[in-house]
Short mmCIF file of C-alpha atoms in Angstrom, two decimals:
data_model
loop_
_atom_site.label_atom_id
_atom_site.label_comp_id
_atom_site.label_asym_id
_atom_site.label_seq_id
_atom_site.Cartn_x
_atom_site.Cartn_y
_atom_site.Cartn_z
CA UNK A 273 123.14 115.24 90.90
CA UNK A 274 121.65 117.86 93.23
CA UNK A 275 122.75 117.80 96.83
CA UNK A 276 120.25 115.78 98.80
CA UNK A 277 119.98 114.50 102.38
CA UNK A 278 121.12 110.89 102.34
CA UNK A 279 118.27 108.41 102.26
CA UNK A 280 118.81 105.09 104.05
CA UNK A 281 117.17 101.77 103.19
CA UNK A 282 115.69 99.66 105.98
CA UNK A 283 118.59 97.12 106.00
CA UNK A 284 121.13 99.97 106.23
CA UNK A 285 120.01 100.85 109.81
CA UNK A 286 123.35 99.75 111.45
CA UNK A 287 125.31 102.05 109.07
CA UNK A 288 122.76 104.88 109.51
CA UNK A 289 123.28 104.79 113.29
CA UNK A 290 127.07 104.94 112.94
CA UNK A 291 126.93 107.79 110.46
CA UNK A 292 124.47 109.64 112.67
CA UNK A 293 126.94 109.37 115.51
CA UNK A 294 129.71 110.68 113.25
CA UNK A 295 127.58 113.74 112.38
CA UNK A 296 127.00 114.41 116.09
CA UNK A 297 130.75 114.16 116.87
CA UNK A 298 131.57 116.47 113.96
CA UNK A 299 129.20 119.05 115.39
CA UNK A 300 131.00 118.78 118.72
CA UNK A 301 134.39 118.98 117.00
CA UNK A 302 133.29 122.20 115.26
CA UNK A 303 132.65 123.76 118.70
CA UNK A 304 136.21 123.04 119.77
CA UNK A 305 136.18 119.50 121.18
CA UNK A 306 139.29 117.44 120.48
CA UNK A 307 137.69 114.22 119.27
CA UNK A 308 139.31 113.76 115.93
CA UNK A 309 140.60 110.25 116.77
CA UNK A 310 137.16 109.11 117.91
CA UNK A 311 135.58 110.38 114.68
CA UNK A 312 138.20 108.58 112.56
CA UNK A 313 137.65 105.37 114.49
CA UNK A 314 133.85 105.45 113.95
CA UNK A 315 134.26 106.44 110.30
CA UNK A 316 136.46 103.42 109.75
CA UNK A 317 133.96 101.23 111.52
CA UNK A 318 131.05 102.63 109.46
CA UNK A 319 133.01 102.21 106.19
CA UNK A 320 133.77 98.58 106.97
CA UNK A 321 130.18 97.92 108.02
CA UNK A 322 129.00 99.33 104.70
CA UNK A 323 131.41 97.16 102.73
CA UNK A 324 130.44 94.03 104.62
CA UNK A 325 126.77 94.75 104.26
CA UNK A 326 126.88 95.35 100.51
CA UNK A 327 129.05 92.25 99.94
CA UNK A 328 126.21 90.00 101.01
CA UNK A 329 123.04 91.59 99.73
CA UNK A 330 120.01 89.37 99.03
CA UNK A 331 118.19 89.74 95.71
CA UNK A 332 115.42 91.66 97.47
CA UNK A 333 117.97 94.00 99.01
CA UNK A 334 119.50 94.54 95.60
CA UNK A 335 116.02 95.39 94.29
CA UNK A 336 115.72 98.06 96.92
CA UNK A 337 119.15 99.43 96.02
CA UNK A 338 118.26 99.40 92.29
CA UNK A 339 115.21 101.50 93.10
CA UNK A 340 117.03 103.96 95.36
CA UNK A 341 115.86 107.48 94.37
CA UNK A 342 119.35 108.90 94.57
CA UNK A 343 121.00 106.58 92.05
CA UNK A 344 122.35 108.43 88.98
CA UNK A 345 119.71 108.80 86.33
CA UNK A 346 119.70 109.31 82.51
CA UNK A 347 120.10 113.07 82.72
CA UNK A 348 123.05 112.67 85.14
CA UNK A 349 124.92 110.38 82.72
CA UNK A 350 124.20 112.59 79.75
CA UNK A 351 125.32 115.75 81.57
CA UNK A 352 128.60 114.14 82.64
CA UNK A 353 129.52 112.04 79.65
CA UNK A 354 127.87 113.54 76.52
CA UNK A 355 128.94 116.86 75.10
CA UNK A 356 126.91 118.99 72.63
CA UNK A 357 123.83 116.90 73.47
CA UNK A 358 120.76 117.81 71.42
CA UNK A 359 117.54 116.15 72.58
CA UNK A 360 114.94 115.26 69.99
CA UNK A 361 111.25 115.11 70.83
CA UNK A 362 108.17 113.37 69.57
CA UNK A 363 107.30 110.26 67.60
CA UNK A 364 105.91 112.12 64.56
CA UNK A 365 102.63 110.31 65.14
CA UNK A 366 101.02 111.31 68.48
CA UNK A 367 103.08 113.18 71.07
CA UNK A 368 106.38 113.44 72.92
CA UNK A 369 107.00 111.03 75.77
CA UNK A 370 108.97 112.46 78.71
CA UNK A 371 109.69 109.06 80.28
CA UNK A 372 111.94 107.95 77.39
CA UNK A 373 114.43 110.60 76.36
CA UNK A 374 116.85 110.65 73.49
CA UNK A 375 119.01 112.70 71.24
CA UNK A 376 122.44 113.11 69.63
CA UNK A 377 125.73 114.38 71.02
CA UNK A 378 129.39 113.53 71.30
CA UNK A 379 131.02 110.93 73.51
CA UNK A 380 134.76 111.50 73.82
CA UNK A 381 134.68 113.56 70.63
CA UNK A 382 132.72 111.09 68.48
CA UNK A 383 129.07 111.29 67.45
CA UNK A 384 126.64 109.19 69.41
CA UNK A 385 122.89 108.62 69.72
CA UNK A 386 121.70 108.28 73.35
CA UNK A 387 118.30 106.98 74.44
CA UNK A 388 117.04 105.97 77.84
CA UNK A 389 114.39 106.18 80.56
CA UNK A 390 114.43 109.07 83.03
CA UNK A 391 112.65 108.52 86.37
CA UNK A 392 113.10 112.03 87.77
CA UNK A 393 114.82 113.16 90.95
CA UNK A 394 112.06 115.22 92.66
CA UNK A 395 108.32 114.92 93.04
CA UNK A 396 107.61 117.29 90.16
CA UNK A 397 110.19 115.72 87.81
CA UNK A 398 108.98 112.17 88.65
CA UNK A 399 105.50 113.18 87.63
CA UNK A 400 106.76 114.90 84.53
CA UNK A 401 108.75 111.82 83.46
CA UNK A 402 106.00 109.41 84.58
CA UNK A 403 108.46 107.66 86.89
CA UNK A 404 110.36 106.35 83.86
CA UNK A 405 107.45 104.34 82.51
CA UNK A 406 107.26 105.03 78.81
CA UNK A 407 104.12 105.13 76.68
CA UNK A 408 104.00 103.90 73.03
CA UNK A 409 105.12 107.29 71.72
CA UNK A 410 108.29 106.89 73.78
CA UNK A 411 109.25 103.66 72.06
CA UNK A 412 108.28 105.09 68.65
CA UNK A 413 110.55 108.04 69.39
CA UNK A 414 113.36 105.54 70.22
CA UNK A 415 112.73 103.79 66.84
CA UNK A 416 112.88 107.14 65.05
CA UNK A 417 116.23 107.97 66.71
CA UNK A 418 117.70 104.54 66.04
CA UNK A 419 116.74 104.64 62.39
CA UNK A 420 118.29 108.09 62.07
CA UNK A 421 121.44 106.91 63.78
CA UNK A 422 121.65 103.89 61.49
CA UNK A 423 121.20 106.13 58.41
CA UNK A 424 124.14 108.30 59.40
CA UNK A 425 126.40 105.55 60.85
CA UNK A 426 126.19 106.74 64.42
CA UNK A 427 126.48 104.24 67.25
CA UNK A 428 123.65 103.98 69.80
CA UNK A 429 123.87 103.99 73.60
CA UNK A 430 120.88 102.98 75.76
CA UNK A 431 120.66 103.82 79.48
CA UNK A 432 118.04 101.55 81.00
CA UNK A 433 116.18 102.27 84.28
CA UNK A 434 112.45 101.55 84.36
CA UNK A 435 109.92 99.63 86.35
CA UNK A 436 108.33 98.75 82.99
CA UNK A 437 106.30 100.21 80.18
CA UNK A 438 103.30 102.33 81.31
CA UNK A 439 100.24 99.98 81.57
CA UNK A 440 97.52 102.64 81.32
CA UNK A 441 94.39 102.24 79.13
CA UNK A 442 95.45 104.98 76.74
CA UNK A 443 98.86 103.41 76.24
CA UNK A 444 97.27 100.05 75.43
CA UNK A 445 94.83 101.68 73.05
CA UNK A 446 97.68 103.36 71.17
CA UNK A 447 99.52 100.01 70.74
CA UNK A 448 101.94 99.64 73.65
CA UNK A 449 102.87 96.03 72.80
CA UNK A 450 103.34 96.78 69.12
CA UNK A 451 105.52 99.80 69.90
CA UNK A 452 107.71 97.72 72.23
CA UNK A 453 108.05 94.97 69.62
CA UNK A 454 109.08 97.49 66.93
CA UNK A 455 111.62 99.08 69.18
CA UNK A 456 113.11 95.67 69.98
CA UNK A 457 113.26 94.88 66.25
CA UNK A 458 114.87 98.26 65.55
CA UNK A 459 117.65 97.37 68.07
CA UNK A 460 118.22 94.01 66.37
CA UNK A 461 118.26 95.56 62.87
CA UNK A 462 120.86 98.22 63.54
CA UNK A 463 123.92 98.14 61.30
CA UNK A 464 125.81 100.28 63.79
CA UNK A 465 127.10 99.15 67.21
CA UNK A 466 124.73 99.56 70.15
CA UNK A 467 125.56 99.28 73.83
CA UNK A 468 123.05 99.15 76.67
CA UNK A 469 123.70 99.89 80.35
CA UNK A 470 121.18 98.71 82.93
CA UNK A 471 121.67 101.33 85.66
CA UNK A 472 118.82 100.47 88.03
CA UNK A 473 115.69 98.54 87.13
CA UNK A 474 115.45 96.72 83.86
CA UNK A 475 111.89 95.49 84.03
CA UNK A 476 109.80 93.73 81.41
CA UNK A 477 109.50 94.54 77.70
CA UNK A 478 109.73 98.20 78.61
CA UNK A 479 113.44 97.62 79.28
CA UNK A 480 114.10 94.99 76.63
CA UNK A 481 112.79 97.37 73.92
CA UNK A 482 116.04 99.35 74.15
CA UNK A 483 118.38 96.78 75.67
CA UNK A 484 118.73 94.40 72.72
CA UNK A 485 122.31 95.48 72.07
CA UNK A 486 125.67 94.15 70.98
CA UNK A 487 126.95 94.68 74.47
CA UNK A 488 124.72 94.70 77.55
CA UNK A 489 126.34 95.93 80.75
CA UNK A 490 124.72 96.01 84.14
CA UNK A 491 125.57 97.80 87.34
CA UNK A 492 126.49 95.55 90.25
CA UNK A 493 123.30 96.18 92.25
CA UNK A 494 120.89 96.64 89.33
CA UNK A 495 118.16 94.10 88.53
CA UNK A 496 116.88 92.74 85.17
CA UNK A 497 113.74 90.65 84.74
CA UNK A 498 110.67 90.05 82.57
CA UNK A 499 108.43 90.96 85.52
CA UNK A 500 108.74 92.84 88.80
CA UNK A 501 108.83 90.88 92.12
CA UNK A 502 105.52 92.45 93.10
CA UNK A 503 103.84 91.37 89.89
CA UNK A 504 105.31 87.85 90.12
CA UNK A 505 104.07 87.59 93.71
CA UNK A 506 100.57 88.58 92.68
CA UNK A 507 100.54 85.98 89.87
CA UNK A 508 102.19 83.10 91.73
CA UNK A 509 100.59 83.45 95.14
CA UNK A 510 97.80 85.96 94.43
CA UNK A 511 99.42 87.95 97.20
CA UNK A 512 101.40 91.07 96.48
CA UNK A 513 103.03 91.10 99.90
CA UNK A 514 105.33 88.17 98.97
CA UNK A 515 107.50 90.30 96.69
CA UNK A 516 110.57 89.62 98.81
CA UNK A 517 110.09 85.86 98.43
CA UNK A 518 109.59 86.25 94.71
CA UNK A 519 112.71 88.36 94.31
CA UNK A 520 114.80 85.80 96.10
CA UNK A 521 113.62 83.11 93.68
CA UNK A 522 113.58 84.95 90.33
CA UNK A 523 117.29 85.14 89.45
CA UNK A 524 117.14 88.92 88.76
CA UNK A 525 120.57 90.12 89.92
CA UNK A 526 123.50 91.17 87.77
CA UNK A 527 125.43 88.14 88.98
CA UNK A 528 122.59 85.84 87.83
CA UNK A 529 122.37 87.57 84.49
CA UNK A 530 126.10 87.25 83.86
CA UNK A 531 126.03 83.54 84.77
CA UNK A 532 123.14 82.89 82.36
CA UNK A 533 124.81 84.86 79.51
CA UNK A 534 122.09 87.50 79.43
CA UNK A 535 124.62 90.33 80.02
CA UNK A 536 128.25 90.75 79.07
CA UNK A 537 129.74 92.60 82.03
CA UNK A 538 129.02 93.80 85.55
CA UNK A 539 130.03 97.35 86.49
CA UNK A 540 131.29 97.47 90.03
CA UNK A 541 129.55 100.07 92.22
CA UNK A 542 131.19 102.18 94.95
CA UNK A 543 130.85 100.84 98.51
CA UNK A 544 127.24 101.36 99.55
CA UNK A 545 125.95 101.55 95.99
CA UNK A 546 126.02 103.99 93.09
CA UNK A 547 123.99 106.55 95.03
CA UNK A 548 126.81 106.91 97.52
CA UNK A 549 129.22 108.27 94.92
CA UNK A 550 127.36 109.05 91.65
CA UNK A 551 130.34 110.89 90.13
CA UNK A 552 132.66 107.90 90.51
CA UNK A 553 129.96 105.53 89.19
CA UNK A 554 129.35 107.75 86.14
CA UNK A 555 133.07 108.00 85.45
CA UNK A 556 133.63 104.23 85.61
CA UNK A 557 130.58 103.65 83.43
CA UNK A 558 132.07 106.04 80.82
CA UNK A 559 135.23 103.95 80.73
CA UNK A 560 133.14 100.76 80.25
CA UNK A 561 131.13 102.37 77.44
CA UNK A 562 134.27 103.50 75.64
CA UNK A 563 135.76 99.96 75.88
CA UNK A 564 132.53 98.31 74.67
CA UNK A 565 132.31 100.52 71.57
CA UNK A 566 136.02 100.09 70.91
CA UNK A 567 135.62 96.30 70.87
CA UNK A 568 133.02 96.72 68.10
CA UNK A 569 134.82 99.35 66.14
CA UNK A 570 136.22 97.23 63.31
CA UNK A 571 133.06 95.26 62.54
CA UNK A 572 131.03 96.05 59.41
CA UNK A 573 127.25 96.32 59.40
CA UNK A 574 126.59 92.68 58.56
CA UNK A 575 129.05 91.47 61.26
CA UNK A 576 127.46 93.77 63.84
CA UNK A 577 123.97 92.41 63.12
CA UNK A 578 125.19 88.81 63.10
CA UNK A 579 127.06 89.21 66.42
CA UNK A 580 124.04 90.82 68.05
CA UNK A 581 121.53 88.24 66.88
CA UNK A 582 123.80 85.34 67.81
CA UNK A 583 124.28 86.80 71.24
CA UNK A 584 120.54 86.61 71.94
CA UNK A 585 120.08 83.27 70.28
CA UNK A 586 122.72 81.86 72.60
CA UNK A 587 120.94 82.95 75.79
CA UNK A 588 119.76 79.89 77.68
CA UNK A 589 121.93 77.51 75.67
CA UNK A 590 125.07 78.03 77.68
CA UNK A 591 125.43 78.41 81.46
CA UNK A 592 128.50 80.11 82.89
#
């Protein structure tokens, strides 16, 4: 990820004040002041404050962390984990969608198909990628890639981070719901293993369309839901300002999803969230991906489909 000035969330104010003090002391130390012990003491205090804060996040606070603009994105994971990556464009019907990217490459020496939403990391790139909200052509591109991967026996990896499918008039006119349904069906029909990682937001059918996988993993502070807290607030109370109350009631955290059997594993984030140490988060995610695919390695196509379908049929029937 490009070097950026650290962005603090509202609830991180105590940590922000400590780290601001550390920066001031480092400036003094650079001018010759002997204050190394004081800097170390405050660094330890700031580190512990961060650990304590993130150990007790509310669902709304986790929502804010999941949306943090400096969390690692699709392109960051691909750059670090996938070699020889060749992106493929277009749905062969209408256009190419920049919100949902995909292509083929190698993961630890073996062929892999990678698809996922890209939100963008700057104003220009966010506009280019439509903030990760895919149009129908994005999901039809995903179907095209999954069918190609299935044909050649290549496993599929999905990296999920989207506030939802794009709800614009043009998208609806071109069959947004149908495209999402076909993408979900394509996931279920794969005869090759597929693994999905929810890295930030996994919202609505726009996320489910590429998350219907043999193994669904979720980062510790990511969220996963059929609707955003803001939309739920508008529907339940006809008041979009009650998003925090909605989030706290919706069971959208990784811990909730694991308890309900919706996901298979939680990926622990560095202290302060994935945006604090993207390289470490990407590296640990790579290990989890390798293990997930290794667990599915010896299954034939029928067993893979059966395992995946049963996994989703079991959701709601068993509580952890």
